[in-house]
PDB file of C-alpha atoms in Angstrom:
ATOM      1  CA  THR A   1      -0.020   0.012  -0.121  1.00 47.00           C
ATOM      2  CA  MET A   2       1.367   3.466  -0.950  1.00 57.00           C
ATOM      3  CA  LEU A   3       1.329   5.990   1.667  1.00 71.00           C
ATOM      4  CA  ASN A   4       0.198   9.485   0.903  1.00 89.00           C
ATOM      5  CA  ASP A   5       1.199  12.741   2.607  1.00 96.00           C
ATOM      6  CA  VAL A   6      -0.971  15.485   3.559  1.00 98.00           C
ATOM      7  CA  ILE A   7       0.043  18.514   1.575  1.00 97.00           C
ATOM      8  CA  GLU A   8      -2.716  21.117   2.449  1.00 98.00           C
ATOM      9  CA  VAL A   9      -4.834  21.727   5.497  1.00 98.00           C
ATOM     10  CA  ARG A  10      -7.593  24.475   5.938  1.00 98.00           C
ATOM     11  CA  VAL A  11      -9.531  24.966   9.159  1.00 98.00           C
ATOM     12  CA  LEU A  12     -13.119  25.263   8.711  1.00 98.00           C
ATOM     13  CA  ASP A  13     -15.760  25.568  11.560  1.00 94.00           C
ATOM     14  CA  HIS A  14     -15.393  23.833  14.911  1.00 91.00           C
ATOM     15  CA  TYR A  15     -13.054  21.011  14.576  1.00 97.00           C
ATOM     16  CA  ARG A  16     -13.521  20.359  10.946  1.00 98.00           C
ATOM     17  CA  VAL A  17     -10.750  20.791   8.369  1.00 98.00           C
ATOM     18  CA  PHE A  18     -10.282  20.592   4.566  1.00 98.00           C
ATOM     19  CA  LEU A  19      -7.207  18.208   3.771  1.00 98.00           C
ATOM     20  CA  ARG A  20      -5.619  17.558   0.336  1.00 98.00           C
ATOM     21  CA  PHE A  21      -3.244  14.514  -0.152  1.00 97.00           C
ATOM     22  CA  ASP A  22      -0.241  14.426  -2.509  1.00 95.00           C
ATOM     23  CA  ASP A  23      -2.256  12.201  -4.811  1.00 94.00           C
ATOM     24  CA  GLY A  24      -5.024  14.837  -5.072  1.00 95.00           C
ATOM     25  CA  LYS A  25      -7.611  13.204  -2.863  1.00 96.00           C
ATOM     26  CA  ALA A  26      -9.113  16.017  -0.940  1.00 98.00           C
ATOM     27  CA  GLY A  27     -12.277  16.798   1.141  1.00 98.00           C
ATOM     28  CA  GLU A  28     -13.570  17.836   4.620  1.00 98.00           C
ATOM     29  CA  ILE A  29     -13.457  15.911   7.966  1.00 97.00           C
ATOM     30  CA  ASP A  30     -14.279  16.333  11.428  1.00 97.00           C
ATOM     31  CA  LEU A  31     -11.308  15.791  13.641  1.00 97.00           C
ATOM     32  CA  ALA A  32     -13.127  15.921  16.909  1.00 96.00           C
ATOM     33  CA  PRO A  33     -13.725  11.958  17.034  1.00 94.00           C
ATOM     34  CA  LEU A  34     -10.014  11.402  16.393  1.00 93.00           C
ATOM     35  CA  LEU A  35      -8.874  13.927  19.087  1.00 94.00           C
ATOM     36  CA  ALA A  36     -11.513  13.012  21.780  1.00 92.00           C
ATOM     37  CA  PRO A  37     -11.183  12.800  24.704  1.00 94.00           C
ATOM     38  CA  PHE A  38      -8.658  15.659  24.214  1.00 95.00           C
ATOM     39  CA  GLU A  39      -6.231  14.367  26.854  1.00 96.00           C
ATOM     40  CA  GLY A  40      -2.529  14.274  26.941  1.00 96.00           C
ATOM     41  CA  VAL A  41      -0.920  16.101  24.077  1.00 96.00           C
ATOM     42  CA  PHE A  42      -4.252  16.641  22.467  1.00 97.00           C
ATOM     43  CA  ALA A  43      -5.668  18.452  25.730  1.00 97.00           C
ATOM     44  CA  PRO A  44      -4.610  22.088  24.342  1.00 97.00           C
ATOM     45  CA  LEU A  45      -6.604  21.503  21.143  1.00 96.00           C
ATOM     46  CA  ARG A  46      -9.938  21.892  23.163  1.00 95.00           C
ATOM     47  CA  ASP A  47      -9.213  25.598  22.813  1.00 96.00           C
ATOM     48  CA  GLU A  48     -10.323  26.139  19.255  1.00 95.00           C
ATOM     49  CA  ALA A  49      -7.966  29.008  18.890  1.00 97.00           C
ATOM     50  CA  TYR A  50      -5.174  26.711  19.585  1.00 98.00           C
ATOM     51  CA  PHE A  51      -6.676  24.059  17.284  1.00 98.00           C
ATOM     52  CA  ARG A  52      -6.839  26.719  14.544  1.00 98.00           C
ATOM     53  CA  GLN A  53      -3.024  26.653  14.593  1.00 98.00           C
ATOM     54  CA  VAL A  54      -2.851  23.235  12.856  1.00 98.00           C
ATOM     55  CA  HIS A  55      -0.374  23.106   9.828  1.00 98.00           C
ATOM     56  CA  VAL A  56       1.189  20.476   7.428  1.00 98.00           C
ATOM     57  CA  ASN A  57       4.272  19.157   8.787  1.00 97.00           C
ATOM     58  CA  ALA A  58       6.111  18.133   5.531  1.00 95.00           C
ATOM     59  CA  ASP A  59       8.840  16.225   7.149  1.00 95.00           C
ATOM     60  CA  ILE A  60       6.166  13.763   8.456  1.00 95.00           C
ATOM     61  CA  GLY A  61       3.596  14.448   5.847  1.00 96.00           C
ATOM     62  CA  THR A  62       0.822  15.110   8.279  1.00 97.00           C
ATOM     63  CA  VAL A  63      -0.999  17.722  10.331  1.00 98.00           C
ATOM     64  CA  ALA A  64       0.629  18.956  13.495  1.00 98.00           C
ATOM     65  CA  TRP A  65       0.200  21.610  16.002  1.00 98.00           C
ATOM     66  CA  PRO A  66       2.879  23.911  17.749  1.00 98.00           C
ATOM     67  CA  ASN A  67       3.146  21.393  20.914  1.00 97.00           C
ATOM     68  CA  GLY A  68       4.082  18.440  18.626  1.00 96.00           C
ATOM     69  CA  ALA A  69       0.743  16.787  18.388  1.00 97.00           C
ATOM     70  CA  ASP A  70       0.094  15.128  15.229  1.00 97.00           C
ATOM     71  CA  LEU A  71      -2.300  12.774  13.600  1.00 97.00           C
ATOM     72  CA  CYS A  72      -1.317   9.502  11.577  1.00 94.00           C
ATOM     73  CA  PRO A  73      -1.875  10.383   7.768  1.00 95.00           C
ATOM     74  CA  ASP A  74      -3.211   6.802   7.022  1.00 93.00           C
ATOM     75  CA  VAL A  75      -5.988   7.412   9.694  1.00 94.00           C
ATOM     76  CA  LEU A  76      -6.864  10.953   8.219  1.00 96.00           C
ATOM     77  CA  ARG A  77      -7.112   9.359   4.843  1.00 95.00           C
ATOM     78  CA  HIS A  78      -9.244   6.470   6.045  1.00 94.00           C
ATOM     79  CA  SER A  79     -11.608   9.126   7.853  1.00 95.00           C
ATOM     80  CA  LEU A  80     -11.732  11.151   4.564  1.00 96.00           C
ATOM     81  CA  THR A  81     -12.113   8.482   2.036  1.00 94.00           C
ATOM     82  CA  GLY A  82     -13.212   5.169   3.915  1.00 93.00           C
ATOM     83  CA  GLU A  83     -10.321   3.443   2.253  1.00 90.00           C
ATOM     84  CA  PRO A  84      -9.025   0.517   4.260  1.00 90.00           C
ATOM     85  CA  LEU A  85      -6.015   1.213   6.658  1.00 86.00           C
ATOM     86  CA  PRO A  86      -2.786  -0.360   5.474  1.00 83.00           C
ATOM     87  CA  SER A  87      -2.544  -3.956   6.887  1.00 73.00           C
ATOM     88  CA  ALA A  88       0.038  -4.632   9.783  1.00 53.00           C
ATOM     89  CA  LYS A  89       1.882  -6.730   7.347  1.00 48.00           C
ATOM     90  CA  ASN A  90       2.661  -3.915   5.091  1.00 52.00           C
ATOM     91  CA  ALA A  91       3.797  -1.490   8.044  1.00 53.00           C
ATOM     92  CA  VAL A  92       7.350  -0.858   8.355  1.00 53.00           C
ATOM     93  CA  GLN A  93       8.923  -2.932  11.094  1.00 48.00           C
ATOM     94  CA  PRO A  94      11.504  -1.475  13.454  1.00 48.00           C
ATOM     95  CA  ALA A  95      15.062  -2.457  12.863  1.00 51.00           C
ATOM     96  CA  LYS A  96      16.545  -5.243  15.015  1.00 48.00           C
TER      97      LYS A  96
END
């Protein structure tokens, strides 16, 4: 499975964003279900002004916030398109 990077993010209302991937897939998704219950590194995102500081981190190919919080691009793509998540057998394994 080919992994696709997020190349654009635009904040809409509440916790909704517009995302574009490097293969052209694009659309709006509600990030609230992915961020809930807004604990740990995601706690500051409860504040919508802080949430609006989301940006694309090109180094990791996904959305991120100033405190280092980020979301897996595979999960974002699945939420946007409904495409299956890559299987564990296709995932990169850590070096031994």
